[in-house]
């Protein structure tokens, strides 16, 4: 039996009090980072491949179904505002954009649909496809990875079951064996958390390696709200020694980006 389908270690959940439920969930959640740590060598291998390909025009596609697909879309959607990088990380899920909010019956069971969905982006050999499937057997993901590998893309998968079908299809398997869920089979819990952590690691490490972070600051972030304008202003003050907040803010708004503002100021 798949680990993700094994029975919960807890019985009679309906008889538990609120604090007992929360403490038990928290106890299970603490196992997730340890499981993710075991996958770091594989995660590192994938990041290295991504960092090699993006400067040559490569993109990173996340593909999944249900919770897994939604997590990939969330991570991909945050790359542009956080790092100023557009059209490089792209999330797809079974059932299309409508499935982000509402489940689409049977969408993940279509083995040929994932690769079909990718064709809108004209995938090539510099691209990377990262499948996300807790069970490791979602046909939508398995089929897409198989076709992508044949087409020469770099392929990786985030899963929670070792030796599952998808680990035999993808070149790089990032397996986080988090164990049975608190509610049996509810992979939006520990399995979903592990996928989110690994996605954070993949995209963050790639963006750092590709120069979109200086020191520990997001110097290419977009100025999409007042909080980020304030953050960017203070970053400029720190980097340039400008003591006048309004002067630093004006510089930021003029150039639209911390990196560009600092470079322009230091060239004077």
PDB file of C-alpha atoms in Angstrom:
ATOM      1  CA  UNK A   1       0.000   0.000   0.000  1.00  0.00           C
ATOM      2  CA  UNK A   2       1.166   3.528  -0.772  1.00  0.00           C
ATOM      3  CA  UNK A   3       2.422   5.379   2.280  1.00  0.00           C
ATOM      4  CA  UNK A   4       0.002   8.205   1.563  1.00  0.00           C
ATOM      5  CA  UNK A   5      -2.917   5.757   1.716  1.00  0.00           C
ATOM      6  CA  UNK A   6      -1.932   4.023   4.951  1.00  0.00           C
ATOM      7  CA  UNK A   7      -4.289   4.369   7.884  1.00  0.00           C
ATOM      8  CA  UNK A   8      -3.762   7.278  10.270  1.00  0.00           C
ATOM      9  CA  UNK A   9      -1.856   6.596  13.465  1.00  0.00           C
ATOM     10  CA  UNK A  10      -4.798   8.117  15.334  1.00  0.00           C
ATOM     11  CA  UNK A  11      -8.142   6.415  15.912  1.00  0.00           C
ATOM     12  CA  UNK A  12     -11.626   7.770  16.620  1.00  0.00           C
ATOM     13  CA  UNK A  13     -10.822  11.327  15.584  1.00  0.00           C
ATOM     14  CA  UNK A  14     -14.446  12.290  16.088  1.00  0.00           C
ATOM     15  CA  UNK A  15     -14.054  11.643  19.828  1.00  0.00           C
ATOM     16  CA  UNK A  16     -11.039  13.940  20.209  1.00  0.00           C
ATOM     17  CA  UNK A  17     -11.271  17.425  21.704  1.00  0.00           C
ATOM     18  CA  UNK A  18     -10.152  20.470  19.753  1.00  0.00           C
ATOM     19  CA  UNK A  19      -6.782  20.822  21.486  1.00  0.00           C
ATOM     20  CA  UNK A  20      -6.092  17.101  21.130  1.00  0.00           C
ATOM     21  CA  UNK A  21      -6.760  17.347  17.385  1.00  0.00           C
ATOM     22  CA  UNK A  22      -4.518  20.383  17.000  1.00  0.00           C
ATOM     23  CA  UNK A  23      -1.680  18.900  19.039  1.00  0.00           C
ATOM     24  CA  UNK A  24      -1.830  15.654  17.061  1.00  0.00           C
ATOM     25  CA  UNK A  25      -1.763  17.508  13.716  1.00  0.00           C
ATOM     26  CA  UNK A  26       1.163  19.586  14.944  1.00  0.00           C
ATOM     27  CA  UNK A  27       3.018  16.462  16.060  1.00  0.00           C
ATOM     28  CA  UNK A  28       2.618  14.996  12.573  1.00  0.00           C
ATOM     29  CA  UNK A  29       3.585  18.263  10.877  1.00  0.00           C
ATOM     30  CA  UNK A  30       6.908  18.345  12.733  1.00  0.00           C
ATOM     31  CA  UNK A  31       7.935  15.240  10.782  1.00  0.00           C
ATOM     32  CA  UNK A  32       7.679  17.037   7.439  1.00  0.00           C
ATOM     33  CA  UNK A  33      10.942  19.057   7.453  1.00  0.00           C
ATOM     34  CA  UNK A  34      12.892  15.929   8.394  1.00  0.00           C
ATOM     35  CA  UNK A  35      11.405  14.067   5.443  1.00  0.00           C
ATOM     36  CA  UNK A  36      12.165  16.963   3.101  1.00  0.00           C
ATOM     37  CA  UNK A  37      15.777  17.040   4.332  1.00  0.00           C
ATOM     38  CA  UNK A  38      16.247  13.518   2.972  1.00  0.00           C
ATOM     39  CA  UNK A  39      15.369  14.825  -0.495  1.00  0.00           C
ATOM     40  CA  UNK A  40      17.864  17.720  -0.527  1.00  0.00           C
ATOM     41  CA  UNK A  41      20.460  15.964  -2.750  1.00  0.00           C
ATOM     42  CA  UNK A  42      17.804  15.377  -5.404  1.00  0.00           C
ATOM     43  CA  UNK A  43      16.432  18.904  -5.030  1.00  0.00           C
ATOM     44  CA  UNK A  44      19.947  20.239  -5.472  1.00  0.00           C
ATOM     45  CA  UNK A  45      20.447  18.231  -8.642  1.00  0.00           C
ATOM     46  CA  UNK A  46      17.256  19.661 -10.107  1.00  0.00           C
ATOM     47  CA  UNK A  47      18.167  23.245  -9.156  1.00  0.00           C
ATOM     48  CA  UNK A  48      21.563  22.892 -10.814  1.00  0.00           C
ATOM     49  CA  UNK A  49      19.866  21.748 -13.995  1.00  0.00           C
ATOM     50  CA  UNK A  50      17.421  24.656 -13.882  1.00  0.00           C
ATOM     51  CA  UNK A  51      20.168  27.222 -13.255  1.00  0.00           C
ATOM     52  CA  UNK A  52      22.066  25.875 -16.251  1.00  0.00           C
ATOM     53  CA  UNK A  53      19.038  26.078 -18.557  1.00  0.00           C
ATOM     54  CA  UNK A  54      17.276  29.349 -17.684  1.00  0.00           C
ATOM     55  CA  UNK A  55      20.061  31.615 -19.035  1.00  0.00           C
ATOM     56  CA  UNK A  56      19.680  29.792 -22.340  1.00  0.00           C
ATOM     57  CA  UNK A  57      15.989  30.634 -22.474  1.00  0.00           C
ATOM     58  CA  UNK A  58      14.721  27.665 -20.492  1.00  0.00           C
ATOM     59  CA  UNK A  59      11.559  27.723 -18.425  1.00  0.00           C
ATOM     60  CA  UNK A  60      10.318  25.726 -15.456  1.00  0.00           C
ATOM     61  CA  UNK A  61       6.879  24.147 -15.717  1.00  0.00           C
ATOM     62  CA  UNK A  62       5.099  22.776 -12.655  1.00  0.00           C
ATOM     63  CA  UNK A  63       2.351  20.266 -13.367  1.00  0.00           C
ATOM     64  CA  UNK A  64      -0.014  18.521 -10.993  1.00  0.00           C
ATOM     65  CA  UNK A  65      -3.602  17.738 -10.084  1.00  0.00           C
ATOM     66  CA  UNK A  66      -5.736  18.924  -7.169  1.00  0.00           C
ATOM     67  CA  UNK A  67      -3.754  20.291  -4.239  1.00  0.00           C
ATOM     68  CA  UNK A  68      -0.477  19.453  -5.971  1.00  0.00           C
ATOM     69  CA  UNK A  69      -1.399  21.452  -9.050  1.00  0.00           C
ATOM     70  CA  UNK A  70      -2.583  24.420  -6.996  1.00  0.00           C
ATOM     71  CA  UNK A  71       0.681  24.506  -5.044  1.00  0.00           C
ATOM     72  CA  UNK A  72       2.672  24.627  -8.264  1.00  0.00           C
ATOM     73  CA  UNK A  73       0.559  27.489  -9.586  1.00  0.00           C
ATOM     74  CA  UNK A  74       0.997  29.431  -6.333  1.00  0.00           C
ATOM     75  CA  UNK A  75       4.778  29.082  -6.420  1.00  0.00           C
ATOM     76  CA  UNK A  76       5.028  30.012 -10.099  1.00  0.00           C
ATOM     77  CA  UNK A  77       2.759  33.038  -9.693  1.00  0.00           C
ATOM     78  CA  UNK A  78       4.979  34.515  -6.992  1.00  0.00           C
ATOM     79  CA  UNK A  79       8.205  34.573  -9.017  1.00  0.00           C
ATOM     80  CA  UNK A  80       7.405  37.734 -10.992  1.00  0.00           C
ATOM     81  CA  UNK A  81       6.467  39.978  -8.025  1.00  0.00           C
ATOM     82  CA  UNK A  82       9.227  38.586  -5.816  1.00  0.00           C
ATOM     83  CA  UNK A  83      12.115  38.447  -8.275  1.00  0.00           C
ATOM     84  CA  UNK A  84      10.979  40.452 -11.309  1.00  0.00           C
ATOM     85  CA  UNK A  85      11.273  37.396 -13.551  1.00  0.00           C
ATOM     86  CA  UNK A  86       8.382  36.877 -15.974  1.00  0.00           C
ATOM     87  CA  UNK A  87       7.323  33.898 -18.117  1.00  0.00           C
ATOM     88  CA  UNK A  88       9.978  31.644 -16.585  1.00  0.00           C
ATOM     89  CA  UNK A  89       8.069  29.666 -13.941  1.00  0.00           C
ATOM     90  CA  UNK A  90       4.688  28.436 -15.175  1.00  0.00           C
ATOM     91  CA  UNK A  91       2.146  26.336 -13.284  1.00  0.00           C
ATOM     92  CA  UNK A  92      -0.349  23.989 -14.930  1.00  0.00           C
ATOM     93  CA  UNK A  93      -2.941  21.731 -13.374  1.00  0.00           C
ATOM     94  CA  UNK A  94      -5.352  19.038 -14.461  1.00  0.00           C
ATOM     95  CA  UNK A  95      -8.660  20.591 -15.431  1.00  0.00           C
ATOM     96  CA  UNK A  96      -7.175  23.977 -16.338  1.00  0.00           C
ATOM     97  CA  UNK A  97      -7.503  27.275 -14.511  1.00  0.00           C
ATOM     98  CA  UNK A  98     -11.086  26.520 -13.528  1.00  0.00           C
ATOM     99  CA  UNK A  99      -9.817  23.666 -11.368  1.00  0.00           C
ATOM    100  CA  UNK A 100      -7.912  26.104  -9.166  1.00  0.00           C
ATOM    101  CA  UNK A 101     -11.134  26.809  -7.274  1.00  0.00           C
ATOM    102  CA  UNK A 102     -13.366  23.884  -8.166  1.00  0.00           C
ATOM    103  CA  UNK A 103     -12.488  20.216  -8.588  1.00  0.00           C
ATOM    104  CA  UNK A 104     -12.860  18.921 -12.156  1.00  0.00           C
ATOM    105  CA  UNK A 105     -14.045  15.335 -12.072  1.00  0.00           C
ATOM    106  CA  UNK A 106     -11.670  12.841 -13.664  1.00  0.00           C
ATOM    107  CA  UNK A 107      -9.196  15.485 -14.878  1.00  0.00           C
ATOM    108  CA  UNK A 108      -6.148  13.804 -13.369  1.00  0.00           C
ATOM    109  CA  UNK A 109      -7.015  10.433 -14.928  1.00  0.00           C
ATOM    110  CA  UNK A 110      -6.269  11.537 -18.505  1.00  0.00           C
ATOM    111  CA  UNK A 111      -2.731  10.323 -19.150  1.00  0.00           C
ATOM    112  CA  UNK A 112      -2.250  12.226 -22.405  1.00  0.00           C
ATOM    113  CA  UNK A 113      -3.748  15.546 -21.277  1.00  0.00           C
ATOM    114  CA  UNK A 114      -0.757  16.942 -19.363  1.00  0.00           C
ATOM    115  CA  UNK A 115       1.534  16.866 -22.385  1.00  0.00           C
ATOM    116  CA  UNK A 116      -1.284  18.275 -24.536  1.00  0.00           C
ATOM    117  CA  UNK A 117      -1.684  21.180 -22.107  1.00  0.00           C
ATOM    118  CA  UNK A 118       2.036  21.915 -22.330  1.00  0.00           C
ATOM    119  CA  UNK A 119       1.912  22.274 -26.118  1.00  0.00           C
ATOM    120  CA  UNK A 120       0.438  25.777 -25.798  1.00  0.00           C
ATOM    121  CA  UNK A 121       3.890  26.836 -24.537  1.00  0.00           C
ATOM    122  CA  UNK A 122       5.921  25.064 -27.240  1.00  0.00           C
ATOM    123  CA  UNK A 123       8.189  23.198 -24.777  1.00  0.00           C
ATOM    124  CA  UNK A 124      11.792  22.621 -25.795  1.00  0.00           C
ATOM    125  CA  UNK A 125      14.983  20.946 -24.647  1.00  0.00           C
ATOM    126  CA  UNK A 126      16.060  23.887 -22.458  1.00  0.00           C
ATOM    127  CA  UNK A 127      12.851  23.631 -20.429  1.00  0.00           C
ATOM    128  CA  UNK A 128      12.271  21.730 -17.196  1.00  0.00           C
ATOM    129  CA  UNK A 129       9.092  19.923 -16.206  1.00  0.00           C
ATOM    130  CA  UNK A 130       8.490  19.323 -12.504  1.00  0.00           C
ATOM    131  CA  UNK A 131       5.626  16.986 -11.708  1.00  0.00           C
ATOM    132  CA  UNK A 132       3.898  17.184  -8.338  1.00  0.00           C
ATOM    133  CA  UNK A 133       1.932  14.148  -7.189  1.00  0.00           C
ATOM    134  CA  UNK A 134       1.676  12.944  -3.613  1.00  0.00           C
ATOM    135  CA  UNK A 135       0.657   9.440  -4.654  1.00  0.00           C
ATOM    136  CA  UNK A 136       3.236   9.264  -7.421  1.00  0.00           C
ATOM    137  CA  UNK A 137       0.689   7.756  -9.776  1.00  0.00           C
ATOM    138  CA  UNK A 138      -1.535  10.566 -11.108  1.00  0.00           C
ATOM    139  CA  UNK A 139      -1.861   9.684 -14.829  1.00  0.00           C
ATOM    140  CA  UNK A 140      -1.971  13.374 -15.827  1.00  0.00           C
ATOM    141  CA  UNK A 141       1.488  13.863 -14.294  1.00  0.00           C
ATOM    142  CA  UNK A 142       3.027  10.500 -15.173  1.00  0.00           C
ATOM    143  CA  UNK A 143       2.030  10.835 -18.827  1.00  0.00           C
ATOM    144  CA  UNK A 144       3.321  14.397 -19.131  1.00  0.00           C
ATOM    145  CA  UNK A 145       6.677  13.536 -17.604  1.00  0.00           C
ATOM    146  CA  UNK A 146       7.094  10.525 -19.852  1.00  0.00           C
ATOM    147  CA  UNK A 147       6.482  12.554 -23.004  1.00  0.00           C
ATOM    148  CA  UNK A 148       8.603  15.456 -21.750  1.00  0.00           C
ATOM    149  CA  UNK A 149      11.551  13.175 -21.130  1.00  0.00           C
ATOM    150  CA  UNK A 150      11.243  11.726 -24.635  1.00  0.00           C
ATOM    151  CA  UNK A 151      11.256  15.290 -25.983  1.00  0.00           C
ATOM    152  CA  UNK A 152      14.507  16.079 -24.182  1.00  0.00           C
ATOM    153  CA  UNK A 153      13.230  18.247 -21.326  1.00  0.00           C
ATOM    154  CA  UNK A 154      14.785  17.933 -17.883  1.00  0.00           C
ATOM    155  CA  UNK A 155      12.222  16.137 -15.741  1.00  0.00           C
ATOM    156  CA  UNK A 156      11.766  16.007 -11.983  1.00  0.00           C
ATOM    157  CA  UNK A 157       8.999  15.005  -9.621  1.00  0.00           C
ATOM    158  CA  UNK A 158       7.946  15.874  -6.093  1.00  0.00           C
ATOM    159  CA  UNK A 159       6.216  12.914  -4.491  1.00  0.00           C
ATOM    160  CA  UNK A 160       5.611  11.208  -1.153  1.00  0.00           C
ATOM    161  CA  UNK A 161       5.817   7.588  -2.210  1.00  0.00           C
ATOM    162  CA  UNK A 162       9.135   5.946  -2.951  1.00  0.00           C
ATOM    163  CA  UNK A 163       9.269   3.602  -5.945  1.00  0.00           C
ATOM    164  CA  UNK A 164       5.964   4.914  -7.297  1.00  0.00           C
ATOM    165  CA  UNK A 165       5.343   4.982 -11.081  1.00  0.00           C
ATOM    166  CA  UNK A 166       6.395   8.607 -11.439  1.00  0.00           C
ATOM    167  CA  UNK A 167       9.790   8.001  -9.817  1.00  0.00           C
ATOM    168  CA  UNK A 168      10.559   5.569 -12.632  1.00  0.00           C
ATOM    169  CA  UNK A 169       9.579   8.085 -15.316  1.00  0.00           C
ATOM    170  CA  UNK A 170      11.196  11.333 -14.123  1.00  0.00           C
ATOM    171  CA  UNK A 171      14.957  11.780 -14.239  1.00  0.00           C
ATOM    172  CA  UNK A 172      15.108  13.295 -10.755  1.00  0.00           C
ATOM    173  CA  UNK A 173      12.798  12.052  -7.990  1.00  0.00           C
ATOM    174  CA  UNK A 174      12.410  14.280  -4.931  1.00  0.00           C
ATOM    175  CA  UNK A 175      10.748  11.958  -2.438  1.00  0.00           C
ATOM    176  CA  UNK A 176       9.572  13.183   0.962  1.00  0.00           C
ATOM    177  CA  UNK A 177       8.258  10.178   2.886  1.00  0.00           C
ATOM    178  CA  UNK A 178       6.111  11.988   5.440  1.00  0.00           C
ATOM    179  CA  UNK A 179       4.151   8.920   6.490  1.00  0.00           C
ATOM    180  CA  UNK A 180       0.397   8.423   6.913  1.00  0.00           C
ATOM    181  CA  UNK A 181      -1.766  11.529   7.141  1.00  0.00           C
ATOM    182  CA  UNK A 182      -3.632  12.529  10.308  1.00  0.00           C
ATOM    183  CA  UNK A 183      -6.872  12.041   8.377  1.00  0.00           C
ATOM    184  CA  UNK A 184      -6.240   8.915   6.325  1.00  0.00           C
ATOM    185  CA  UNK A 185      -5.440   9.771   2.706  1.00  0.00           C
ATOM    186  CA  UNK A 186      -5.831  13.548   3.119  1.00  0.00           C
ATOM    187  CA  UNK A 187      -2.688  14.469   1.214  1.00  0.00           C
ATOM    188  CA  UNK A 188      -3.444  18.197   1.356  1.00  0.00           C
ATOM    189  CA  UNK A 189      -1.947  17.953   4.865  1.00  0.00           C
ATOM    190  CA  UNK A 190       1.618  16.647   5.405  1.00  0.00           C
ATOM    191  CA  UNK A 191       2.137  15.699   1.780  1.00  0.00           C
ATOM    192  CA  UNK A 192       0.970  19.105   0.596  1.00  0.00           C
ATOM    193  CA  UNK A 193       3.162  20.837   3.162  1.00  0.00           C
ATOM    194  CA  UNK A 194       6.210  18.913   1.983  1.00  0.00           C
ATOM    195  CA  UNK A 195       5.487  19.858  -1.633  1.00  0.00           C
ATOM    196  CA  UNK A 196       5.201  23.523  -0.678  1.00  0.00           C
ATOM    197  CA  UNK A 197       8.533  23.397   1.165  1.00  0.00           C
ATOM    198  CA  UNK A 198      10.282  21.751  -1.783  1.00  0.00           C
ATOM    199  CA  UNK A 199       8.793  24.222  -4.265  1.00  0.00           C
ATOM    200  CA  UNK A 200      10.033  27.072  -2.061  1.00  0.00           C
ATOM    201  CA  UNK A 201      13.496  25.534  -2.130  1.00  0.00           C
ATOM    202  CA  UNK A 202      13.564  24.996  -5.892  1.00  0.00           C
ATOM    203  CA  UNK A 203      12.457  28.477  -6.938  1.00  0.00           C
ATOM    204  CA  UNK A 204      14.286  30.379  -4.204  1.00  0.00           C
ATOM    205  CA  UNK A 205      17.591  28.581  -4.724  1.00  0.00           C
ATOM    206  CA  UNK A 206      17.328  29.058  -8.497  1.00  0.00           C
ATOM    207  CA  UNK A 207      16.609  32.784  -8.193  1.00  0.00           C
ATOM    208  CA  UNK A 208      19.451  33.297  -5.711  1.00  0.00           C
ATOM    209  CA  UNK A 209      21.874  31.392  -7.945  1.00  0.00           C
ATOM    210  CA  UNK A 210      20.778  33.448 -10.959  1.00  0.00           C
ATOM    211  CA  UNK A 211      21.544  36.737  -9.213  1.00  0.00           C
ATOM    212  CA  UNK A 212      18.109  38.030  -8.279  1.00  0.00           C
ATOM    213  CA  UNK A 213      19.092  38.389  -4.623  1.00  0.00           C
ATOM    214  CA  UNK A 214      21.890  40.600  -3.320  1.00  0.00           C
ATOM    215  CA  UNK A 215      23.000  39.979   0.229  1.00  0.00           C
ATOM    216  CA  UNK A 216      19.662  38.714   1.453  1.00  0.00           C
ATOM    217  CA  UNK A 217      17.456  41.258  -0.348  1.00  0.00           C
ATOM    218  CA  UNK A 218      15.000  40.883  -3.234  1.00  0.00           C
ATOM    219  CA  UNK A 219      16.543  43.620  -5.348  1.00  0.00           C
ATOM    220  CA  UNK A 220      14.432  42.877  -8.437  1.00  0.00           C
ATOM    221  CA  UNK A 221      11.024  42.733  -6.729  1.00  0.00           C
ATOM    222  CA  UNK A 222       8.064  44.524  -8.263  1.00  0.00           C
ATOM    223  CA  UNK A 223       6.604  47.561  -6.485  1.00  0.00           C
ATOM    224  CA  UNK A 224       3.038  46.312  -6.367  1.00  0.00           C
ATOM    225  CA  UNK A 225       1.910  47.894  -3.089  1.00  0.00           C
ATOM    226  CA  UNK A 226       2.877  50.446  -0.441  1.00  0.00           C
ATOM    227  CA  UNK A 227       4.510  47.823   1.759  1.00  0.00           C
ATOM    228  CA  UNK A 228       6.914  46.874  -1.018  1.00  0.00           C
ATOM    229  CA  UNK A 229       7.627  50.496  -1.887  1.00  0.00           C
ATOM    230  CA  UNK A 230       8.520  51.076   1.747  1.00  0.00           C
ATOM    231  CA  UNK A 231      10.673  47.944   1.839  1.00  0.00           C
ATOM    232  CA  UNK A 232      12.450  48.962  -1.360  1.00  0.00           C
ATOM    233  CA  UNK A 233      13.022  52.482  -0.068  1.00  0.00           C
ATOM    234  CA  UNK A 234      14.683  51.193   3.085  1.00  0.00           C
ATOM    235  CA  UNK A 235      16.791  48.784   1.053  1.00  0.00           C
ATOM    236  CA  UNK A 236      18.062  51.703  -1.024  1.00  0.00           C
ATOM    237  CA  UNK A 237      18.824  53.702   2.121  1.00  0.00           C
ATOM    238  CA  UNK A 238      20.821  50.778   3.498  1.00  0.00           C
ATOM    239  CA  UNK A 239      22.726  50.122   0.280  1.00  0.00           C
ATOM    240  CA  UNK A 240      23.516  53.736  -0.647  1.00  0.00           C
ATOM    241  CA  UNK A 241      23.773  55.456   2.720  1.00  0.00           C
ATOM    242  CA  UNK A 242      21.025  57.929   1.759  1.00  0.00           C
ATOM    243  CA  UNK A 243      19.569  59.176   5.045  1.00  0.00           C
ATOM    244  CA  UNK A 244      16.566  60.988   3.569  1.00  0.00           C
ATOM    245  CA  UNK A 245      13.621  58.576   3.246  1.00  0.00           C
ATOM    246  CA  UNK A 246      11.771  60.697   0.682  1.00  0.00           C
ATOM    247  CA  UNK A 247      14.882  61.070  -1.462  1.00  0.00           C
ATOM    248  CA  UNK A 248      15.408  57.302  -1.470  1.00  0.00           C
ATOM    249  CA  UNK A 249      11.730  56.721  -2.240  1.00  0.00           C
ATOM    250  CA  UNK A 250      11.825  59.156  -5.149  1.00  0.00           C
ATOM    251  CA  UNK A 251      14.883  57.355  -6.515  1.00  0.00           C
ATOM    252  CA  UNK A 252      13.089  54.021  -6.258  1.00  0.00           C
ATOM    253  CA  UNK A 253       9.957  55.263  -7.981  1.00  0.00           C
ATOM    254  CA  UNK A 254      11.996  56.847 -10.732  1.00  0.00           C
ATOM    255  CA  UNK A 255      13.804  53.631 -11.635  1.00  0.00           C
ATOM    256  CA  UNK A 256      11.082  51.195 -10.530  1.00  0.00           C
ATOM    257  CA  UNK A 257      13.469  48.677  -8.998  1.00  0.00           C
ATOM    258  CA  UNK A 258      15.928  48.564  -6.129  1.00  0.00           C
ATOM    259  CA  UNK A 259      18.797  47.208  -8.241  1.00  0.00           C
ATOM    260  CA  UNK A 260      18.350  49.816 -10.986  1.00  0.00           C
ATOM    261  CA  UNK A 261      17.998  52.657  -8.490  1.00  0.00           C
ATOM    262  CA  UNK A 262      21.121  51.696  -6.564  1.00  0.00           C
ATOM    263  CA  UNK A 263      23.174  51.220  -9.736  1.00  0.00           C
ATOM    264  CA  UNK A 264      22.079  54.611 -11.074  1.00  0.00           C
ATOM    265  CA  UNK A 265      22.876  56.343  -7.783  1.00  0.00           C
ATOM    266  CA  UNK A 266      26.301  54.737  -7.357  1.00  0.00           C
ATOM    267  CA  UNK A 267      27.342  55.668 -10.905  1.00  0.00           C
ATOM    268  CA  UNK A 268      27.007  59.380 -10.153  1.00  0.00           C
TER     269      UNK A 268
END
